[in-house]
Amino acid sequence: MLMQLVVLGSGTSVFHAQRAAAAFWLQTQSGSLLLDCSADAPHRMAAENLDWPNLDAIWISHLHLDHCGGLAPFLFGVKHAPQTQSRTKPLKILSCAGAEKLVKAIDESHNYELFKLKFPLEFKEIAGDKADETIEILPGVSASFLRTPHRRESLAIKLTDQSGTTLVYTSDSGFAEELAEFARGADLLILECSFYQKKPIATHLELKEAMRIAELAEPRRVLLTHLYPEWDGIDLEAEAQKLWPGETIAARDGLRVEI
Ligand SMILES: [Zn+2]
Ligand SMILES: [Zn+2]
């Protein structure tokens, strides 16, 4: 096993009994990374017995609160938790544009002192206008980015470890062939698939578009996530199989995927 992904939240901004809002824990050989941090994420990390006091890095894809609403509460938690009082290792927060401003606004609204932790906090924002920008997010794990048709700031991320294993997380996105090109040959493509059919909004995907991206990108496996309650009672994997013959996994909270 080179990396392990734990689905913390396979859902959306619509509250759902079995699906928390967007968050994924990625364990690599050189550290841990949280992919998006919904308001549900801190509790879900604890529920899955993950080592949240030692989390190395956080990625925030865009500023919709079902993707970043847990960031300030997470910092508040690790500021005061007994488990983090002796931590010295920095926490990296890599994000789309605007995440630091958002946390600062919350911080200043009540003098929470979220930036004064026992350990260093390193914010780095990605504008996404440099096509070949690459960041080492964890030792030996590089990240590159693609702007997506969802929000002005929204970005997909591609992670590549030392062995060449790649994971792409689209986060929320409308349809774009560039996204398929970006995800080409990924070992795991975490692809949003908000709606079954007749999507009500251009800036998300419905199943046939998601599977068109899979067909173009030819990843080793696809994990479909960001599932609105419309999906309840539908066999997503069976429906996906009709459109693309590759391996498709329907995300559900608590699912662990070895990469
Ligand atoms: Zn979302
Ligand atoms: Zn969104």
mmCIF file of N, CA and C in Angstrom, residues 92-179:
data_model
loop_
_atom_site.group_PDB
_atom_site.id
_atom_site.type_symbol
_atom_site.label_atom_id
_atom_site.label_comp_id
_atom_site.label_asym_id
_atom_site.label_seq_id
_atom_site.Cartn_x
_atom_site.Cartn_y
_atom_site.Cartn_z
ATOM 1 N N LYS A 92 0.445 22.671 7.623
ATOM 2 C CA LYS A 92 0.387 23.397 6.346
ATOM 3 C C LYS A 92 -1.052 23.496 5.881
ATOM 4 N N ILE A 93 -1.462 24.689 5.479
ATOM 5 C CA ILE A 93 -2.786 24.834 4.864
ATOM 6 C C ILE A 93 -2.581 25.370 3.456
ATOM 7 N N LEU A 94 -2.833 24.519 2.494
ATOM 8 C CA LEU A 94 -2.692 24.869 1.080
ATOM 9 C C LEU A 94 -4.111 25.041 0.555
ATOM 10 N N SER A 95 -4.343 26.143 -0.170
ATOM 11 C CA SER A 95 -5.742 26.407 -0.529
ATOM 12 C C SER A 95 -5.859 27.212 -1.813
ATOM 13 N N CYS A 96 -7.096 27.287 -2.280
ATOM 14 C CA CYS A 96 -7.465 28.258 -3.297
ATOM 15 C C CYS A 96 -7.299 29.661 -2.712
ATOM 16 N N ALA A 97 -7.457 30.686 -3.532
ATOM 17 C CA ALA A 97 -7.356 32.064 -3.046
ATOM 18 C C ALA A 97 -8.480 32.358 -2.052
ATOM 19 N N GLY A 98 -8.130 33.035 -0.959
ATOM 20 C CA GLY A 98 -9.154 33.562 -0.059
ATOM 21 C C GLY A 98 -9.363 32.819 1.255
ATOM 22 N N ALA A 99 -8.761 31.641 1.400
ATOM 23 C CA ALA A 99 -9.019 30.860 2.622
ATOM 24 C C ALA A 99 -8.448 31.543 3.870
ATOM 25 N N GLU A 100 -7.268 32.132 3.715
ATOM 26 C CA GLU A 100 -6.648 32.778 4.874
ATOM 27 C C GLU A 100 -7.472 33.995 5.318
ATOM 28 N N LYS A 101 -7.981 34.738 4.336
ATOM 29 C CA LYS A 101 -8.816 35.907 4.637
ATOM 30 C C LYS A 101 -10.086 35.489 5.381
ATOM 31 N N LEU A 102 -10.651 34.372 4.967
ATOM 32 C CA LEU A 102 -11.859 33.856 5.611
ATOM 33 C C LEU A 102 -11.593 33.502 7.074
ATOM 34 N N VAL A 103 -10.497 32.781 7.320
ATOM 35 C CA VAL A 103 -10.176 32.395 8.702
ATOM 36 C C VAL A 103 -9.850 33.640 9.528
ATOM 37 N N LYS A 104 -9.149 34.610 8.909
ATOM 38 C CA LYS A 104 -8.811 35.866 9.616
ATOM 39 C C LYS A 104 -10.068 36.616 10.032
ATOM 40 N N ALA A 105 -11.061 36.657 9.128
ATOM 41 C CA ALA A 105 -12.307 37.369 9.421
ATOM 42 C C ALA A 105 -13.016 36.741 10.625
ATOM 43 N N ILE A 106 -13.032 35.414 10.663
ATOM 44 C CA ILE A 106 -13.631 34.721 11.815
ATOM 45 C C ILE A 106 -12.811 35.016 13.062
ATOM 46 N N ASP A 107 -11.501 34.935 12.903
ATOM 47 C CA ASP A 107 -10.591 35.138 14.033
ATOM 48 C C ASP A 107 -10.793 36.512 14.668
ATOM 49 N N GLU A 108 -10.853 37.539 13.796
ATOM 50 C CA GLU A 108 -10.954 38.918 14.298
ATOM 51 C C GLU A 108 -12.337 39.219 14.866
ATOM 52 N N SER A 109 -13.341 38.449 14.448
ATOM 53 C CA SER A 109 -14.695 38.727 14.920
ATOM 54 C C SER A 109 -14.841 38.459 16.416
ATOM 55 N N HIS A 110 -13.960 37.673 16.976
ATOM 56 C CA HIS A 110 -14.084 37.346 18.399
ATOM 57 C C HIS A 110 -12.731 37.156 19.093
ATOM 58 N N ASN A 111 -11.668 37.593 18.440
ATOM 59 C CA ASN A 111 -10.337 37.462 19.031
ATOM 60 C C ASN A 111 -10.041 36.026 19.499
ATOM 61 N N TYR A 112 -10.282 35.075 18.603
ATOM 62 C CA TYR A 112 -10.055 33.663 18.944
ATOM 63 C C TYR A 112 -8.566 33.306 19.032
ATOM 64 N N GLU A 113 -7.717 34.145 18.407
ATOM 65 C CA GLU A 113 -6.277 33.871 18.323
ATOM 66 C C GLU A 113 -5.994 32.518 17.647
ATOM 67 N N LEU A 114 -6.671 32.305 16.531
ATOM 68 C CA LEU A 114 -6.514 31.048 15.785
ATOM 69 C C LEU A 114 -5.151 30.927 15.120
ATOM 70 N N PHE A 115 -4.470 32.068 14.957
ATOM 71 C CA PHE A 115 -3.150 32.027 14.321
ATOM 72 C C PHE A 115 -2.037 31.897 15.361
ATOM 73 N N LYS A 116 -2.414 31.962 16.645
ATOM 74 C CA LYS A 116 -1.410 31.806 17.713
ATOM 75 C C LYS A 116 -1.574 30.418 18.317
ATOM 76 N N LEU A 117 -0.919 29.450 17.692
ATOM 77 C CA LEU A 117 -0.974 28.071 18.163
ATOM 78 C C LEU A 117 0.374 27.717 18.798
ATOM 79 N N LYS A 118 0.428 26.557 19.419
ATOM 80 C CA LYS A 118 1.687 26.086 20.008
ATOM 81 C C LYS A 118 2.682 25.679 18.922
ATOM 82 N N PHE A 119 2.164 25.496 17.723
ATOM 83 C CA PHE A 119 3.004 25.044 16.608
ATOM 84 C C PHE A 119 2.770 25.973 15.415
ATOM 85 N N PRO A 120 3.721 26.024 14.474
ATOM 86 C CA PRO A 120 3.564 26.965 13.345
ATOM 87 C C PRO A 120 2.442 26.568 12.381
ATOM 88 N N LEU A 121 1.792 27.597 11.867
ATOM 89 C CA LEU A 121 0.725 27.431 10.891
ATOM 90 C C LEU A 121 1.218 28.062 9.588
ATOM 91 N N GLU A 122 1.247 27.294 8.526
ATOM 92 C CA GLU A 122 1.787 27.817 7.267
ATOM 93 C C GLU A 122 0.693 27.853 6.204
ATOM 94 N N PHE A 123 0.210 29.051 5.884
ATOM 95 C CA PHE A 123 -0.795 29.203 4.821
ATOM 96 C C PHE A 123 -0.102 29.414 3.484
ATOM 97 N N LYS A 124 -0.609 28.763 2.454
ATOM 98 C CA LYS A 124 -0.112 29.018 1.095
ATOM 99 C C LYS A 124 -1.306 28.946 0.163
ATOM 100 N N GLU A 125 -1.538 30.014 -0.592
ATOM 101 C CA GLU A 125 -2.685 30.046 -1.496
ATOM 102 C C GLU A 125 -2.240 29.891 -2.949
ATOM 103 N N ILE A 126 -3.056 29.215 -3.714
ATOM 104 C CA ILE A 126 -2.775 28.955 -5.124
ATOM 105 C C ILE A 126 -3.805 29.719 -5.954
ATOM 106 N N ALA A 127 -3.321 30.624 -6.807
ATOM 107 C CA ALA A 127 -4.247 31.377 -7.658
ATOM 108 C C ALA A 127 -4.747 30.506 -8.814
ATOM 109 N N GLY A 128 -3.897 29.580 -9.246
ATOM 110 C CA GLY A 128 -4.305 28.669 -10.313
ATOM 111 C C GLY A 128 -4.109 29.235 -11.701
ATOM 112 N N ASP A 129 -3.427 30.380 -11.822
ATOM 113 C CA ASP A 129 -3.219 30.966 -13.151
ATOM 114 C C ASP A 129 -1.883 30.563 -13.776
ATOM 115 N N LYS A 130 -1.062 29.828 -13.017
ATOM 116 C CA LYS A 130 0.185 29.306 -13.589
ATOM 117 C C LYS A 130 -0.010 27.809 -13.820
ATOM 118 N N ALA A 131 -0.085 27.414 -15.077
ATOM 119 C CA ALA A 131 -0.472 26.044 -15.436
ATOM 120 C C ALA A 131 0.474 24.984 -14.880
ATOM 121 N N ASP A 132 1.769 25.342 -14.763
ATOM 122 C CA ASP A 132 2.736 24.307 -14.362
ATOM 123 C C ASP A 132 3.187 24.458 -12.908
ATOM 124 N N GLU A 133 2.402 25.188 -12.097
ATOM 125 C CA GLU A 133 2.798 25.383 -10.695
ATOM 126 C C GLU A 133 2.736 24.059 -9.922
ATOM 127 N N THR A 134 3.836 23.739 -9.251
ATOM 128 C CA THR A 134 3.902 22.516 -8.470
ATOM 129 C C THR A 134 4.410 22.845 -7.069
ATOM 130 N N ILE A 135 3.764 22.277 -6.067
ATOM 131 C CA ILE A 135 4.127 22.518 -4.668
ATOM 132 C C ILE A 135 4.421 21.175 -4.011
ATOM 133 N N GLU A 136 5.457 21.116 -3.197
ATOM 134 C CA GLU A 136 5.671 19.897 -2.412
ATOM 135 C C GLU A 136 4.818 20.013 -1.147
ATOM 136 N N ILE A 137 3.700 19.289 -1.122
ATOM 137 C CA ILE A 137 2.733 19.444 -0.026
ATOM 138 C C ILE A 137 3.125 18.603 1.181
ATOM 139 N N LEU A 138 3.733 17.442 0.929
ATOM 140 C CA LEU A 138 4.318 16.587 1.969
ATOM 141 C C LEU A 138 5.663 16.151 1.414
ATOM 142 N N PRO A 139 6.603 15.731 2.263
ATOM 143 C CA PRO A 139 7.900 15.319 1.713
ATOM 144 C C PRO A 139 7.733 14.238 0.633
ATOM 145 N N GLY A 140 8.187 14.535 -0.564
ATOM 146 C CA GLY A 140 8.101 13.561 -1.657
ATOM 147 C C GLY A 140 6.749 13.489 -2.339
ATOM 148 N N VAL A 141 5.794 14.299 -1.891
ATOM 149 C CA VAL A 141 4.461 14.308 -2.524
ATOM 150 C C VAL A 141 4.237 15.678 -3.150
ATOM 151 N N SER A 142 4.128 15.702 -4.478
ATOM 152 C CA SER A 142 3.955 16.994 -5.141
ATOM 153 C C SER A 142 2.495 17.188 -5.533
ATOM 154 N N ALA A 143 2.104 18.456 -5.574
ATOM 155 C CA ALA A 143 0.730 18.816 -5.915
ATOM 156 C C ALA A 143 0.746 19.766 -7.095
ATOM 157 N N SER A 144 -0.158 19.527 -8.066
ATOM 158 C CA SER A 144 -0.381 20.495 -9.136
ATOM 159 C C SER A 144 -1.883 20.754 -9.230
ATOM 160 N N PHE A 145 -2.268 21.780 -9.976
ATOM 161 C CA PHE A 145 -3.617 22.338 -9.841
ATOM 162 C C PHE A 145 -4.237 22.671 -11.193
ATOM 163 N N LEU A 146 -5.558 22.671 -11.210
ATOM 164 C CA LEU A 146 -6.291 23.076 -12.409
ATOM 165 C C LEU A 146 -7.523 23.863 -11.987
ATOM 166 N N ARG A 147 -7.739 25.008 -12.620
ATOM 167 C CA ARG A 147 -8.966 25.773 -12.355
ATOM 168 C C ARG A 147 -10.156 25.024 -12.924
ATOM 169 N N THR A 148 -11.249 25.040 -12.188
ATOM 170 C CA THR A 148 -12.423 24.271 -12.603
ATOM 171 C C THR A 148 -13.640 25.188 -12.743
ATOM 172 N N PRO A 149 -14.571 24.829 -13.628
ATOM 173 C CA PRO A 149 -15.763 25.666 -13.816
ATOM 174 C C PRO A 149 -16.792 25.431 -12.702
ATOM 175 N N HIS A 150 -16.553 26.077 -11.569
ATOM 176 C CA HIS A 150 -17.484 25.950 -10.436
ATOM 177 C C HIS A 150 -17.610 27.293 -9.746
ATOM 178 N N ARG A 151 -16.500 27.733 -9.136
ATOM 179 C CA ARG A 151 -16.409 29.063 -8.549
ATOM 180 C C ARG A 151 -15.135 29.698 -9.095
ATOM 181 N N ARG A 152 -15.052 31.013 -9.001
ATOM 182 C CA ARG A 152 -13.886 31.709 -9.532
ATOM 183 C C ARG A 152 -12.586 31.147 -8.950
ATOM 184 N N GLU A 153 -12.624 30.786 -7.650
ATOM 185 C CA GLU A 153 -11.396 30.351 -6.977
ATOM 186 C C GLU A 153 -11.179 28.838 -7.023
ATOM 187 N N SER A 154 -12.133 28.067 -7.538
ATOM 188 C CA SER A 154 -12.088 26.617 -7.302
ATOM 189 C C SER A 154 -11.018 25.910 -8.125
ATOM 190 N N LEU A 155 -10.389 24.934 -7.496
ATOM 191 C CA LEU A 155 -9.260 24.207 -8.086
ATOM 192 C C LEU A 155 -9.401 22.707 -7.876
ATOM 193 N N ALA A 156 -9.003 21.957 -8.904
ATOM 194 C CA ALA A 156 -8.764 20.515 -8.749
ATOM 195 C C ALA A 156 -7.295 20.351 -8.378
ATOM 196 N N ILE A 157 -6.990 19.260 -7.693
ATOM 197 C CA ILE A 157 -5.603 19.014 -7.274
ATOM 198 C C ILE A 157 -5.166 17.628 -7.736
ATOM 199 N N LYS A 158 -3.892 17.540 -8.145
ATOM 200 C CA LYS A 158 -3.306 16.244 -8.502
ATOM 201 C C LYS A 158 -2.102 16.007 -7.603
ATOM 202 N N LEU A 159 -2.085 14.866 -6.930
ATOM 203 C CA LEU A 159 -1.005 14.522 -6.013
ATOM 204 C C LEU A 159 -0.210 13.365 -6.600
ATOM 205 N N THR A 160 1.101 13.498 -6.566
ATOM 206 C CA THR A 160 1.980 12.446 -7.085
ATOM 207 C C THR A 160 3.032 12.127 -6.038
ATOM 208 N N ASP A 161 3.106 10.854 -5.646
ATOM 209 C CA ASP A 161 4.115 10.508 -4.629
ATOM 210 C C ASP A 161 5.402 10.037 -5.299
ATOM 211 N N GLN A 162 6.393 9.660 -4.457
ATOM 212 C CA GLN A 162 7.722 9.324 -4.996
ATOM 213 C C GLN A 162 7.698 8.127 -5.937
ATOM 214 N N SER A 163 6.729 7.246 -5.739
ATOM 215 C CA SER A 163 6.649 6.053 -6.606
ATOM 216 C C SER A 163 5.944 6.356 -7.925
ATOM 217 N N GLY A 164 5.426 7.589 -8.054
ATOM 218 C CA GLY A 164 4.704 7.953 -9.274
ATOM 219 C C GLY A 164 3.210 7.682 -9.195
ATOM 220 N N THR A 165 2.735 7.224 -8.036
ATOM 221 C CA THR A 165 1.305 6.992 -7.850
ATOM 222 C C THR A 165 0.578 8.340 -7.817
ATOM 223 N N THR A 166 -0.536 8.433 -8.547
ATOM 224 C CA THR A 166 -1.226 9.718 -8.631
ATOM 225 C C THR A 166 -2.679 9.625 -8.187
ATOM 226 N N LEU A 167 -3.112 10.679 -7.531
ATOM 227 C CA LEU A 167 -4.497 10.827 -7.108
ATOM 228 C C LEU A 167 -4.960 12.199 -7.567
ATOM 229 N N VAL A 168 -6.133 12.248 -8.173
ATOM 230 C CA VAL A 168 -6.719 13.536 -8.575
ATOM 231 C C VAL A 168 -8.031 13.713 -7.841
ATOM 232 N N TYR A 169 -8.219 14.895 -7.244
ATOM 233 C CA TYR A 169 -9.468 15.234 -6.561
ATOM 234 C C TYR A 169 -10.055 16.455 -7.263
ATOM 235 N N THR A 170 -11.166 16.242 -7.949
ATOM 236 C CA THR A 170 -11.734 17.353 -8.725
ATOM 237 C C THR A 170 -12.408 18.381 -7.834
ATOM 238 N N SER A 171 -12.898 17.946 -6.671
ATOM 239 C CA SER A 171 -13.845 18.730 -5.877
ATOM 240 C C SER A 171 -15.012 19.116 -6.781
ATOM 241 N N ASP A 172 -15.761 20.148 -6.431
ATOM 242 C CA ASP A 172 -16.946 20.514 -7.211
ATOM 243 C C ASP A 172 -16.524 21.088 -8.568
ATOM 244 N N SER A 173 -17.215 20.654 -9.624
ATOM 245 C CA SER A 173 -16.875 21.167 -10.951
ATOM 246 C C SER A 173 -17.992 20.902 -11.945
ATOM 247 N N GLY A 174 -18.126 21.815 -12.883
ATOM 248 C CA GLY A 174 -18.929 21.541 -14.057
ATOM 249 C C GLY A 174 -18.108 20.716 -15.034
ATOM 250 N N PHE A 175 -18.675 20.474 -16.213
ATOM 251 C CA PHE A 175 -17.970 19.651 -17.195
ATOM 252 C C PHE A 175 -16.882 20.455 -17.904
ATOM 253 N N ALA A 176 -15.699 19.845 -18.034
ATOM 254 C CA ALA A 176 -14.608 20.451 -18.802
ATOM 255 C C ALA A 176 -13.696 19.344 -19.294
ATOM 256 N N GLU A 177 -13.397 19.353 -20.596
ATOM 257 C CA GLU A 177 -12.479 18.328 -21.115
ATOM 258 C C GLU A 177 -11.091 18.477 -20.512
ATOM 259 N N GLU A 178 -10.737 19.700 -20.116
ATOM 260 C CA GLU A 178 -9.430 19.941 -19.483
ATOM 261 C C GLU A 178 -9.285 19.119 -18.202
ATOM 262 N N LEU A 179 -10.407 18.906 -17.538
ATOM 263 C CA LEU A 179 -10.389 18.136 -16.294
ATOM 264 C C LEU A 179 -9.979 16.685 -16.592
#
